[in-house]
Short mmCIF file of C-alpha atoms in Angstrom, two decimals:
data_model
loop_
_atom_site.label_atom_id
_atom_site.label_comp_id
_atom_site.label_asym_id
_atom_site.label_seq_id
_atom_site.Cartn_x
_atom_site.Cartn_y
_atom_site.Cartn_z
CA PHE A 1 100.29 120.62 100.99
CA LEU A 2 104.01 121.31 101.25
CA HIS A 3 103.43 123.60 104.22
CA TYR A 4 101.74 120.76 106.10
CA PHE A 5 104.33 118.24 104.93
CA TYR A 6 107.06 119.98 106.91
CA THR A 7 104.94 119.95 110.09
CA ILE A 8 104.89 116.14 110.06
CA PRO A 9 107.50 114.64 112.42
CA LEU A 10 110.61 113.45 110.59
CA THR A 11 110.02 109.74 111.27
CA TYR A 12 106.51 109.82 109.85
CA ARG A 13 107.56 112.08 107.00
CA TYR A 14 110.11 109.53 105.85
CA LEU A 15 107.50 106.78 106.10
CA GLN A 16 105.14 108.94 104.04
CA LEU A 17 107.82 109.41 101.37
CA GLN A 18 108.42 105.66 101.24
CA ALA A 19 104.69 105.02 100.93
CA TYR A 20 104.37 107.65 98.19
CA THR A 21 107.22 106.09 96.21
CA PHE A 22 105.68 102.64 96.49
CA LEU A 23 102.17 103.83 95.58
CA GLU A 24 103.53 105.77 92.61
CA PHE A 25 105.47 102.73 91.42
CA SER A 26 102.44 100.47 91.97
CA PHE A 27 100.17 102.77 89.96
CA PHE A 28 102.61 103.00 87.08
CA ALA A 29 103.36 99.26 87.16
CA PHE A 30 99.64 98.44 87.13
CA PHE A 31 99.13 100.74 84.17
CA PHE A 32 101.91 99.03 82.21
CA TRP A 33 100.73 95.57 83.28
CA HIS A 34 97.24 96.44 82.07
CA SER A 35 98.48 98.00 78.80
CA LEU A 36 100.83 95.25 77.69
CA ILE A 37 99.65 92.19 75.81
CA SER A 38 102.67 89.91 76.20
CA LYS A 39 102.39 87.42 79.06
CA LEU A 40 106.17 87.49 79.46
CA ALA A 41 106.12 91.28 79.87
CA LYS A 42 103.34 90.99 82.45
CA LYS A 43 105.36 88.39 84.40
CA ILE A 44 108.39 90.68 84.30
CA ILE A 45 106.32 93.54 85.72
CA VAL A 46 104.97 91.36 88.54
CA ILE A 47 108.46 90.08 89.40
CA PHE A 48 109.95 93.59 89.36
CA THR A 49 107.09 94.87 91.54
CA ILE A 50 107.69 92.16 94.13
CA LEU A 51 111.45 92.80 94.05
CA PHE A 52 110.85 96.52 94.44
CA LEU A 53 108.52 96.02 97.40
CA VAL A 54 111.02 93.74 99.16
CA PHE A 55 113.86 96.15 98.46
CA GLN A 56 111.89 99.16 99.65
CA VAL A 57 110.90 97.53 102.94
CA ALA A 58 114.51 96.46 103.55
CA TYR A 59 115.77 99.92 102.63
CA TYR A 60 113.28 101.58 104.96
CA PHE A 61 114.51 99.61 107.97
CA TYR A 62 118.13 100.08 106.94
CA SER A 63 117.76 103.83 106.51
CA LEU A 64 115.85 104.53 109.75
CA SER A 65 119.09 105.27 111.56
CA ALA A 66 120.26 107.73 108.91
CA LYS A 67 118.65 111.11 108.38
CA TYR A 68 117.77 111.24 104.70
CA ARG A 69 115.68 113.92 103.05
CA VAL A 70 114.15 111.65 100.46
CA ASP A 71 114.26 107.97 99.65
CA SER A 72 116.65 108.58 96.77
CA ILE A 73 117.80 105.01 96.17
CA PRO A 74 114.26 103.56 95.92
CA ILE A 75 113.28 106.49 93.68
CA GLY A 76 116.25 105.72 91.42
CA ILE A 77 115.39 102.04 91.21
CA GLU A 78 111.72 102.89 90.63
CA THR A 79 112.72 105.19 87.78
CA LEU A 80 114.90 102.55 86.13
CA PHE A 81 112.16 99.92 86.39
CA ILE A 82 109.55 102.32 84.96
CA PHE A 83 111.90 103.24 82.10
CA TYR A 84 112.21 99.52 81.34
CA PHE A 85 108.42 99.11 81.45
CA SER A 86 108.13 102.12 79.12
CA LEU A 87 110.54 100.47 76.70
CA LEU A 88 108.39 97.32 76.73
CA TYR A 89 105.31 99.48 76.11
CA PHE A 90 106.88 101.36 73.17
CA VAL A 91 108.09 98.13 71.56
CA GLN A 92 104.55 96.76 71.72
CA PHE A 93 102.98 100.06 70.68
CA PHE A 94 105.04 100.55 67.54
CA LYS A 95 104.88 96.87 66.65
CA HIS A 96 101.14 96.27 67.09
CA THR A 97 99.09 99.36 67.92
CA PHE A 98 100.47 102.27 65.97
CA SER A 99 98.36 103.09 62.94
CA SER A 100 98.41 106.74 61.96
CA ASN A 101 98.43 109.61 64.44
CA LEU A 102 100.18 109.54 67.79
CA TYR A 103 97.92 112.17 69.28
CA GLU A 104 94.98 109.78 69.11
CA TYR A 105 96.42 107.36 71.66
CA ALA A 106 95.94 108.47 75.26
CA SER A 107 98.12 105.67 76.62
CA PHE A 108 101.04 106.88 74.51
CA TRP A 109 100.81 110.35 76.03
CA LEU A 110 100.43 108.90 79.50
CA VAL A 111 103.73 107.04 79.04
CA VAL A 112 105.36 110.18 77.65
CA GLY A 113 104.16 112.08 80.73
CA ILE A 114 105.59 109.41 83.02
CA ILE A 115 108.95 109.46 81.21
CA VAL A 116 109.14 113.26 81.28
CA TYR A 117 108.29 113.37 84.97
CA LEU A 118 110.73 110.66 86.04
CA GLY A 119 113.45 111.60 83.56
CA PHE A 120 113.64 115.26 84.52
CA SER A 121 113.72 114.58 88.24
CA PHE A 122 115.87 111.42 88.16
CA PHE A 123 119.30 112.90 88.88
CA PHE A 124 118.01 115.41 91.38
CA ASN A 125 116.28 112.66 93.35
CA ILE A 126 119.41 110.50 93.24
CA LEU A 127 121.59 113.34 94.53
CA ALA A 128 119.07 114.87 96.96
CA ASN A 129 120.61 113.32 100.06
CA PHE A 130 124.09 114.57 99.15
CA LEU A 131 123.12 118.24 98.78
CA THR A 132 123.32 120.75 101.57
CA LYS A 133 120.02 122.02 102.92
CA GLU A 134 120.50 125.34 101.12
CA GLU A 135 121.26 123.63 97.79
CA PHE A 136 118.32 121.29 98.26
CA ASN A 137 115.91 124.17 98.93
CA ALA A 138 117.33 126.21 96.04
CA TYR A 139 117.07 123.45 93.44
CA TRP A 140 113.99 121.53 94.59
CA LYS A 141 111.72 123.97 92.75
CA TYR A 142 113.12 122.75 89.42
CA THR A 143 111.37 119.43 89.92
CA TYR A 144 108.02 121.23 89.75
CA PHE A 145 108.26 121.82 85.98
CA PRO A 146 108.28 118.15 84.94
CA GLU A 147 105.57 117.43 87.50
CA MET A 148 103.39 120.19 86.03
CA LEU A 149 104.03 118.94 82.49
CA LYS A 150 103.07 115.41 83.55
CA ASN A 151 99.92 116.74 85.22
CA VAL A 152 98.95 118.71 82.08
CA LEU A 153 99.28 115.56 79.95
CA PHE A 154 97.29 113.55 82.50
CA ALA A 155 94.61 116.27 82.62
CA LEU A 156 94.32 116.31 78.83
CA ILE A 157 93.84 112.56 78.90
CA ALA A 158 91.33 112.68 81.77
CA GLY A 159 89.44 115.51 80.08
CA GLY A 160 89.09 113.51 76.89
CA ILE A 161 91.10 115.95 74.80
CA ILE A 162 93.48 113.19 73.73
CA TYR A 163 91.61 110.13 72.54
CA LYS A 164 91.24 107.91 69.54
CA LYS A 165 88.09 108.74 67.66
CA LYS A 166 85.87 105.80 66.99
CA LYS A 167 85.32 105.17 63.33
CA LYS A 168 81.76 104.86 62.17
CA ILE A 169 81.05 101.41 60.88
CA PHE A 170 78.91 101.42 57.77
CA LYS A 171 76.40 98.60 57.84
CA PRO A 172 74.58 98.16 54.58
CA ASN A 173 71.08 96.79 54.62
CA GLU A 174 70.99 93.06 54.98
CA ILE A 175 68.82 92.62 51.91
CA PRO A 176 70.33 94.20 48.84
CA LYS A 177 68.06 96.25 46.63
CA PHE A 178 68.18 94.95 43.11
CA ASP A 179 65.23 96.98 41.90
CA MET A 180 66.65 98.12 38.65
CA ILE A 181 63.47 97.75 36.62
#
């Protein structure tokens, strides 16, 4: 994929990066919106998503004249918003959902994967446009590790390795047996 990415003309490549950032943010925001119970938290997610979309469109048109490698400012804002959504999720999780074992909750590990992925690559993405081409190419490979870790967690979830086991519900017979004679 990366080989073909560099064959895309620079104008379209930047548009593709903007679209990727927005789709990534939208997917994560939808996940958090779907996972949270609080109506206030859901409203906050919708408002932040609209603000992010407006900002990203404005930033795209502003940055067309400049030659940036990545959309570092939208990525930084996306990361901060997703960290905030993660905080809302963890508050709800530990207040209402948490019962015994963390490994049983796939959504918990999905959020951990998102935080690892965005947290590890946050500063690199912020500084990517200020690095020389040689520095960028030398250090870009270090963003692959958090991406692989995120993908492993997502694959474990998708494969059903991480899930909450359903407890068997014991239903006694409706008519009790009082045959003691």
